[in-house]
mmCIF file of C-alpha atoms in Angstrom:
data_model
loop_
_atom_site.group_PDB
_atom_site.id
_atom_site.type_symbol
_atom_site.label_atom_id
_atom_site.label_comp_id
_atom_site.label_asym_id
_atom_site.label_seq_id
_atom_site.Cartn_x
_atom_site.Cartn_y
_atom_site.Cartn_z
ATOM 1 C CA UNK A 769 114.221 149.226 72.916
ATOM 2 C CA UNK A 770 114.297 147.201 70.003
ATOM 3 C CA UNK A 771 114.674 143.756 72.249
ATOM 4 C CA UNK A 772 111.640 144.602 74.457
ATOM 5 C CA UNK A 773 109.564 142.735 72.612
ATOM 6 C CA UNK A 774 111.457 139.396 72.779
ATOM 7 C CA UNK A 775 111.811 139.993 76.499
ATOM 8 C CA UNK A 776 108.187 140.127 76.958
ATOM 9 C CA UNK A 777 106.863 135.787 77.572
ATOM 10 C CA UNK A 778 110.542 135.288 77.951
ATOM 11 C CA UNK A 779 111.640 132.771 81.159
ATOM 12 C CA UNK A 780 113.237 135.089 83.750
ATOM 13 C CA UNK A 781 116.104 133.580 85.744
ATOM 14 C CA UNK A 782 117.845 133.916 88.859
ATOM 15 C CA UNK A 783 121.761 134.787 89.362
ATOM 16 C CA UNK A 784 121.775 131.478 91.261
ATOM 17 C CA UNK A 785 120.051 129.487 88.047
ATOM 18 C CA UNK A 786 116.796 129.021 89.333
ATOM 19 C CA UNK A 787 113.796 129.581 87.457
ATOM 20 C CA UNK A 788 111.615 132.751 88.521
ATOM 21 C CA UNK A 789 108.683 132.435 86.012
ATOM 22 C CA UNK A 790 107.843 134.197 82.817
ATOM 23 C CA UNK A 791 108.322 138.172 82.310
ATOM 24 C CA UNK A 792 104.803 139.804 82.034
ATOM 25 C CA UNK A 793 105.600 143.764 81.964
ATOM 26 C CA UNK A 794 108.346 145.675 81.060
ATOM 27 C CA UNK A 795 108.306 149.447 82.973
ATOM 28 C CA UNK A 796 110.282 152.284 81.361
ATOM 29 C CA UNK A 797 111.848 155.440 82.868
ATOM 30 C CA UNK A 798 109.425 158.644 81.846
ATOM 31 C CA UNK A 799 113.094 160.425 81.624
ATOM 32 C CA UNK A 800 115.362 158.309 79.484
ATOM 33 C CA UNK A 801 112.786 155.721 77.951
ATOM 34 C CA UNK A 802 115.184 153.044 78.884
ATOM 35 C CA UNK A 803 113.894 149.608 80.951
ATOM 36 C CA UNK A 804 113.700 150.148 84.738
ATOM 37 C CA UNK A 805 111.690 147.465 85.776
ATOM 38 C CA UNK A 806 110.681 143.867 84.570
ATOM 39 C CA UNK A 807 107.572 142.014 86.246
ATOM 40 C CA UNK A 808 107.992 138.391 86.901
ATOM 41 C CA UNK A 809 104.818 135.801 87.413
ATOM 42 C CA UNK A 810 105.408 134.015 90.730
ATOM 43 C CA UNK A 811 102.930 132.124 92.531
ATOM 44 C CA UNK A 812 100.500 129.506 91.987
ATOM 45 C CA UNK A 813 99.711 129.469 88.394
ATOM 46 C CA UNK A 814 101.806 132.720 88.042
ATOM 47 C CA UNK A 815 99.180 134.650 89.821
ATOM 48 C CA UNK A 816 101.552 137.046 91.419
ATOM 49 C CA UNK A 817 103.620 139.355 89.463
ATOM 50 C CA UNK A 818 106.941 140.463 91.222
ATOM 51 C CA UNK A 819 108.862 143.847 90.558
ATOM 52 C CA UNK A 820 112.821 142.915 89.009
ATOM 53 C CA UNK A 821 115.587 145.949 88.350
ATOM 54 C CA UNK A 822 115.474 145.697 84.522
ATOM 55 C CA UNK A 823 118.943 147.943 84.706
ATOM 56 C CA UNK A 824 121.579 145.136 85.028
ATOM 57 C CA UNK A 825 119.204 142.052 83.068
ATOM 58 C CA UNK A 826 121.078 139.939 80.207
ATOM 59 C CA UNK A 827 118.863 138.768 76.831
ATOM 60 C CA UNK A 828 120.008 135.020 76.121
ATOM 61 C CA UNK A 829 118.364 132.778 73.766
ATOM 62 C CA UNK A 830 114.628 132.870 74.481
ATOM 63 C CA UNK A 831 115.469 134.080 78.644
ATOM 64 C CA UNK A 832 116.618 136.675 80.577
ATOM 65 C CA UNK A 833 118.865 136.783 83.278
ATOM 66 C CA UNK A 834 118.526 138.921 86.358
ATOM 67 C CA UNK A 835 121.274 139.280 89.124
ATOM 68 C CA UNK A 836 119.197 138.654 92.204
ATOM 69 C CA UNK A 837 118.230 135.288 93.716
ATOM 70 C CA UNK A 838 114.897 133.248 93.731
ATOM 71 C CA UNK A 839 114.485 133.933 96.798
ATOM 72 C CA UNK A 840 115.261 138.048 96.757
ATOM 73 C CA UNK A 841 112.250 138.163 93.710
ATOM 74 C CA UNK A 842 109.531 135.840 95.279
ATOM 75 C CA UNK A 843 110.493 138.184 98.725
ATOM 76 C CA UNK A 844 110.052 141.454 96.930
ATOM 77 C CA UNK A 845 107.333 144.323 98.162
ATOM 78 C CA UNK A 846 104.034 143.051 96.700
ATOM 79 C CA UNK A 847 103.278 146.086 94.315
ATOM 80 C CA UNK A 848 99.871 146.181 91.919
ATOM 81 C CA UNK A 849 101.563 145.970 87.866
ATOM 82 C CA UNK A 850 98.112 146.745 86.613
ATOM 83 C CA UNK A 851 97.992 150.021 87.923
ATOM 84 C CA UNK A 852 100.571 151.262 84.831
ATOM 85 C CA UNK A 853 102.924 153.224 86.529
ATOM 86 C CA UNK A 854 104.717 152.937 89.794
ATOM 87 C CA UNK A 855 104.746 155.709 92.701
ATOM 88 C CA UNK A 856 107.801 157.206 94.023
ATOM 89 C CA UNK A 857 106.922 155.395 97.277
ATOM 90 C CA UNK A 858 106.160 151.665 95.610
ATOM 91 C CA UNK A 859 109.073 152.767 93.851
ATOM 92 C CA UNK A 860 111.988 153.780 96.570
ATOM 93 C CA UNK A 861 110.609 150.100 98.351
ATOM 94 C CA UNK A 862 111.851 148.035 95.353
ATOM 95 C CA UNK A 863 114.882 149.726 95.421
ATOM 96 C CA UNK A 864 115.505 149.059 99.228
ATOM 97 C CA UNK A 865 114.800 146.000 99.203
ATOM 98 C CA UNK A 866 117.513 144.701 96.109
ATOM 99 C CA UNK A 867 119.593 147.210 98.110
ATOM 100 C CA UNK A 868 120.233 149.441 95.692
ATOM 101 C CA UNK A 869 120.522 153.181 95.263
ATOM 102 C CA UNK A 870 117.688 155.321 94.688
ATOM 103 C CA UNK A 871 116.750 158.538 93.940
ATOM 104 C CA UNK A 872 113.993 161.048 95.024
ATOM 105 C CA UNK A 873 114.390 163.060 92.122
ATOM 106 C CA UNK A 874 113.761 160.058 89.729
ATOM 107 C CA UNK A 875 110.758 160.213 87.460
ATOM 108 C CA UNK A 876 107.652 157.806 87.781
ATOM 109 C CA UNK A 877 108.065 154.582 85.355
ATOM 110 C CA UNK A 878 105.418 153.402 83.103
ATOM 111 C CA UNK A 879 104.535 149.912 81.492
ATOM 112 C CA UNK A 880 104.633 148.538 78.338
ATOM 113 C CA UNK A 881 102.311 145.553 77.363
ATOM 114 C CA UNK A 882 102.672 142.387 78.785
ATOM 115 C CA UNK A 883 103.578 139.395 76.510
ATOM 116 C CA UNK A 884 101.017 136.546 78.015
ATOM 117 C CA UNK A 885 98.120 139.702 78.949
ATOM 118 C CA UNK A 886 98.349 141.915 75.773
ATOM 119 C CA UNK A 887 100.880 141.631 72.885
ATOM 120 C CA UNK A 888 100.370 144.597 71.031
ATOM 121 C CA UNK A 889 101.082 144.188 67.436
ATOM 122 C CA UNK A 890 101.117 146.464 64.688
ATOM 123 C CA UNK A 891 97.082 147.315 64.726
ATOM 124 C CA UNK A 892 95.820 144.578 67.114
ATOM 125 C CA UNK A 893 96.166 143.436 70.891
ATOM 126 C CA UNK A 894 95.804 140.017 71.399
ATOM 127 C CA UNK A 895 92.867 139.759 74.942
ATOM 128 C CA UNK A 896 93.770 136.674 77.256
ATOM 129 C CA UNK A 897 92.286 134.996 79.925
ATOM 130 C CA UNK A 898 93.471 132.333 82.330
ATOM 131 C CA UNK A 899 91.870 128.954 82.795
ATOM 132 C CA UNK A 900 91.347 126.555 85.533
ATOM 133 C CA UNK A 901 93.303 123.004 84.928
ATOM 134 C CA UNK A 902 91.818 120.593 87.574
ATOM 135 C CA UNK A 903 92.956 117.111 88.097
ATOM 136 C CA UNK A 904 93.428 114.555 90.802
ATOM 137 C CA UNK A 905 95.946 112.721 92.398
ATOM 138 C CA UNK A 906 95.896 110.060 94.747
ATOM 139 C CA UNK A 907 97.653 110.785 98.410
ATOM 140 C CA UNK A 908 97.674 108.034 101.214
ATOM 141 C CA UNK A 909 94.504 109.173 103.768
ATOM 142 C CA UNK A 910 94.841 106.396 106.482
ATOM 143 C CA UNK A 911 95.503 103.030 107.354
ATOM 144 C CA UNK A 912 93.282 99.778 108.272
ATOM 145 C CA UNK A 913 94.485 96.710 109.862
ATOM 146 C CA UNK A 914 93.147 93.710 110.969
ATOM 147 C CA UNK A 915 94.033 91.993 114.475
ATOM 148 C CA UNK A 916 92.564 89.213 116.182
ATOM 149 C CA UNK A 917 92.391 88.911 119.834
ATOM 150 C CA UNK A 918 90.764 86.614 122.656
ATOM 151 C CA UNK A 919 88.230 87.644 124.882
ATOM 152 C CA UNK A 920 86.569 85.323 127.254
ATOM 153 C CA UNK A 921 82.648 85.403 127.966
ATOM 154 C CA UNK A 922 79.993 82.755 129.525
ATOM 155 C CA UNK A 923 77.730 80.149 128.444
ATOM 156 C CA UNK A 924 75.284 78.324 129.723
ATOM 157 C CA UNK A 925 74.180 75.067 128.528
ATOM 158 C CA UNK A 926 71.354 73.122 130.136
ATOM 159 C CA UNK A 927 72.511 69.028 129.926
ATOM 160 C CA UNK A 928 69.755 66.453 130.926
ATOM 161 C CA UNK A 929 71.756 64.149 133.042
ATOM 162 C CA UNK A 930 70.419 60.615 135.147
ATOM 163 C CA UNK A 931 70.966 59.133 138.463
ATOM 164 C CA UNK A 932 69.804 55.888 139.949
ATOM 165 C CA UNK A 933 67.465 56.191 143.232
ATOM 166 C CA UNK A 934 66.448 52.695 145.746
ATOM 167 C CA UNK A 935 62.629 52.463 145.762
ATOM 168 C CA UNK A 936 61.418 49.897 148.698
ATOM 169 C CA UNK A 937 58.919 47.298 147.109
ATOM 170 C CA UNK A 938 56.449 44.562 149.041
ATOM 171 C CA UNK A 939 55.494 41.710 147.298
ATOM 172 C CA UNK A 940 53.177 39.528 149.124
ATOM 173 C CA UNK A 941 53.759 35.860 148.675
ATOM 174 C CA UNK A 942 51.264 33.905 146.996
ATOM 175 C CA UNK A 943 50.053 30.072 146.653
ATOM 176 C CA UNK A 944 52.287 29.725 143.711
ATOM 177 C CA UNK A 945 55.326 31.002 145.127
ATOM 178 C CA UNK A 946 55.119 30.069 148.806
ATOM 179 C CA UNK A 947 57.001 26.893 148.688
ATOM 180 C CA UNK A 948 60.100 29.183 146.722
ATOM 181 C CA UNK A 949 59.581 31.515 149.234
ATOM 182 C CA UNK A 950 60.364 29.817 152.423
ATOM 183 C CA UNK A 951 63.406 27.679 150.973
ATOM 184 C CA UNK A 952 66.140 27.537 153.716
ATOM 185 C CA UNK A 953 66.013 28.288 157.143
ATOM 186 C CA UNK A 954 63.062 28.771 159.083
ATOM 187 C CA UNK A 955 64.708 32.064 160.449
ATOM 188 C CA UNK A 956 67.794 33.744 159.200
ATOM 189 C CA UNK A 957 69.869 36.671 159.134
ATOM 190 C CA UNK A 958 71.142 38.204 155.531
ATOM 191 C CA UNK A 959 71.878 41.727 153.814
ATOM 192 C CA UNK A 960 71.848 42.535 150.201
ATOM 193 C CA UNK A 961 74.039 45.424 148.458
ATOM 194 C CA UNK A 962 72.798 47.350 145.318
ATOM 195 C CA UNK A 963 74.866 49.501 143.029
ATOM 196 C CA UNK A 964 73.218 52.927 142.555
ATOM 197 C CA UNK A 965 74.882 54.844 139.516
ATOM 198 C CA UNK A 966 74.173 58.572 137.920
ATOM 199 C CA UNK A 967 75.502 61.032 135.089
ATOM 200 C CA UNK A 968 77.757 63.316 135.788
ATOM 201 C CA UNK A 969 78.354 66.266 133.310
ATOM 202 C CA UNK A 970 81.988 66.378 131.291
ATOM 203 C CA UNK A 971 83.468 69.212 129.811
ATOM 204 C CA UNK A 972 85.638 69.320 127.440
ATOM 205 C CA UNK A 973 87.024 72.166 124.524
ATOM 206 C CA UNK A 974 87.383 72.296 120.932
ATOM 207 C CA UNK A 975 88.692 74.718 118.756
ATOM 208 C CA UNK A 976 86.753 74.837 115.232
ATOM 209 C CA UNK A 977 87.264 77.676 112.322
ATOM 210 C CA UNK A 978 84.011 79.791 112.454
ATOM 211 C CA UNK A 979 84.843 82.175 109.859
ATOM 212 C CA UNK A 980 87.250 84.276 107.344
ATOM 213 C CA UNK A 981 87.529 87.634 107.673
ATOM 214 C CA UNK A 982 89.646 89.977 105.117
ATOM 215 C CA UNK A 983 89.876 93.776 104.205
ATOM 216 C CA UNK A 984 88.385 94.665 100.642
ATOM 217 C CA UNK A 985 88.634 98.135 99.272
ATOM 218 C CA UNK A 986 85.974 99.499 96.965
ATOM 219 C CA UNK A 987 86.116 103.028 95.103
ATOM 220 C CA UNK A 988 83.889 105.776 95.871
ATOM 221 C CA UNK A 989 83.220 108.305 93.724
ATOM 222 C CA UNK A 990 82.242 112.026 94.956
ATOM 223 C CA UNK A 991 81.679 115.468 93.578
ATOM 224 C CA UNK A 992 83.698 117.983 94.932
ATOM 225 C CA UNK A 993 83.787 121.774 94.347
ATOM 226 C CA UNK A 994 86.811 123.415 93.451
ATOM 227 C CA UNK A 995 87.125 127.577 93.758
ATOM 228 C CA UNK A 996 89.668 129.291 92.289
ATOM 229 C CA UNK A 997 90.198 133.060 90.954
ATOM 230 C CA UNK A 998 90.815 133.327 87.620
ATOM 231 C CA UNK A 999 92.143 136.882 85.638
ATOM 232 C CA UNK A 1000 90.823 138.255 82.628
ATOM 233 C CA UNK A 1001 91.458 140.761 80.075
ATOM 234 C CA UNK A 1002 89.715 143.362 79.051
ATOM 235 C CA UNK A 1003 90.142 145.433 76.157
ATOM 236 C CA UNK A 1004 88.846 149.128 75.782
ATOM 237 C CA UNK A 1005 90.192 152.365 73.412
ATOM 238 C CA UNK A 1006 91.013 155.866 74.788
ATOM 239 C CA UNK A 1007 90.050 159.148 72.635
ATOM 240 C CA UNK A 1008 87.441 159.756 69.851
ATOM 241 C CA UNK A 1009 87.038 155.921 67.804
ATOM 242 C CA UNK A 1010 84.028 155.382 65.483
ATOM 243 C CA UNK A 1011 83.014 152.024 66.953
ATOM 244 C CA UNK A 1012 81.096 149.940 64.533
ATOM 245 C CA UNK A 1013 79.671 146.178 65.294
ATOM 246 C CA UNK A 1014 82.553 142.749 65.070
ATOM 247 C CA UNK A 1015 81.822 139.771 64.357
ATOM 248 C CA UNK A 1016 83.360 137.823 67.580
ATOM 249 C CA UNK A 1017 83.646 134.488 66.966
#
């Protein structure tokens, strides 16, 4: 009894060493008075409190010690702690599922005050509340890469090319150029050759850098909403209290 208070806050752990969390509530038999059950705070920000056999736990310097595993406490029948005292039922569960012997005559147990929700001291109770922490971290979301490949299309280019072409032309002869004219033979055979020439189009390929083309990352910034439950204590008296205006600050 006297210890109960230093077990409240205290780290609970396993018989195999691992840590279970911190001990919230302490239940007591209604018949002896003695420790029958220790909550521990599991779960994501200790949001789920799980039901230990208190009978067999050993105090150590600022923990406690239970003989059943991680995974035996964070596997244990999901049972409401803020209800105050646990049912025969909720009760015989706990105690088939650490495989140990119960009861039916065995009185109902009750809580005492949690250390992190309600540290009673001598005339006041200390009201808690839990708070969201919210930060960021960066996680790999994808990958880009850059690959260059060849693909082949048309074009058409319109080239303005030339080409020779004979054109049959009569001169007549005149005074001036009659005696030139008939120089030679009175009659005579001949033949004359001309060259005709044209464009022809030629193709030919280059390769030429048209471009650079490289990934850049830029940071983008974005609100996004986070929703989480959060508990809270409240704090009210049983039986007749003269209530009389604090100043809450």
């Amino acid at each position: 009894q006297e210890q109960l208070q230093h077990v409240l806050g205290e780290t609970a752990y396993g018989s195999d060493g691992e840590k279970l969390g911190k001990v919230g509530r302490i239940f007591l038999d209604n018949a002896s008075g003695l420790p029958e059950w220790v909550t521990v705070q599991t779960g994501l920000f200790g949001t789920r409190e799980s039901f230990v056999p208190a009978g067999d736990a050993v105090l150590g310097d600022q923990c406690v010690t239970v003989p059943f595993s991680k995974d035996a406490v964070k596997n244990a029948p999901q049972v409401d702690a803020d209800q105050g005292e646990l049912s025969p039922e909720e009760e015989a569960e706990l105690y088939r599922h650490y495989q140990l012997d119960y009861t039916t005559a065995a009185d109902d147990v009750v809580a005492q005050p949690t250390a992190d929700t309600g540290t009673q001291t001598d005339d006041a109770m200390t009201r808690s509340e839990e708070r969201l922490n919210v930060g960021t971290e960066k996680v790999a979301t994808g990958r880009v890469r850059l690959r260059k490949y060849i693909v082949t299309e048309q074009q058409t280019i319109t080239v303005p090319v030339t080409r020779e072409e004979v054109r049959l032309e009569r001169v007549p002869i005149g005074e001036d150029d009659a005696d030139e004219a008939v120089a030679g033979a009175d009659l005579s055979e001949a033949s004359q050759d001309v060259v005709l020439t044209e464009e022809r189009v030629v193709v030919t390929k280059e390769t030429v850098p048209v471009e650079r083309v490289h990934l850049a990352k830029e940071t983008v910034t974005e609100n996004q909403q986070v929703t989480e439950q959060v508990r809270k204590e409240r704090i009210e008296t049983e039986g007749d209290i003269a209530e009389r205006p604090v100043d809450e600050r």
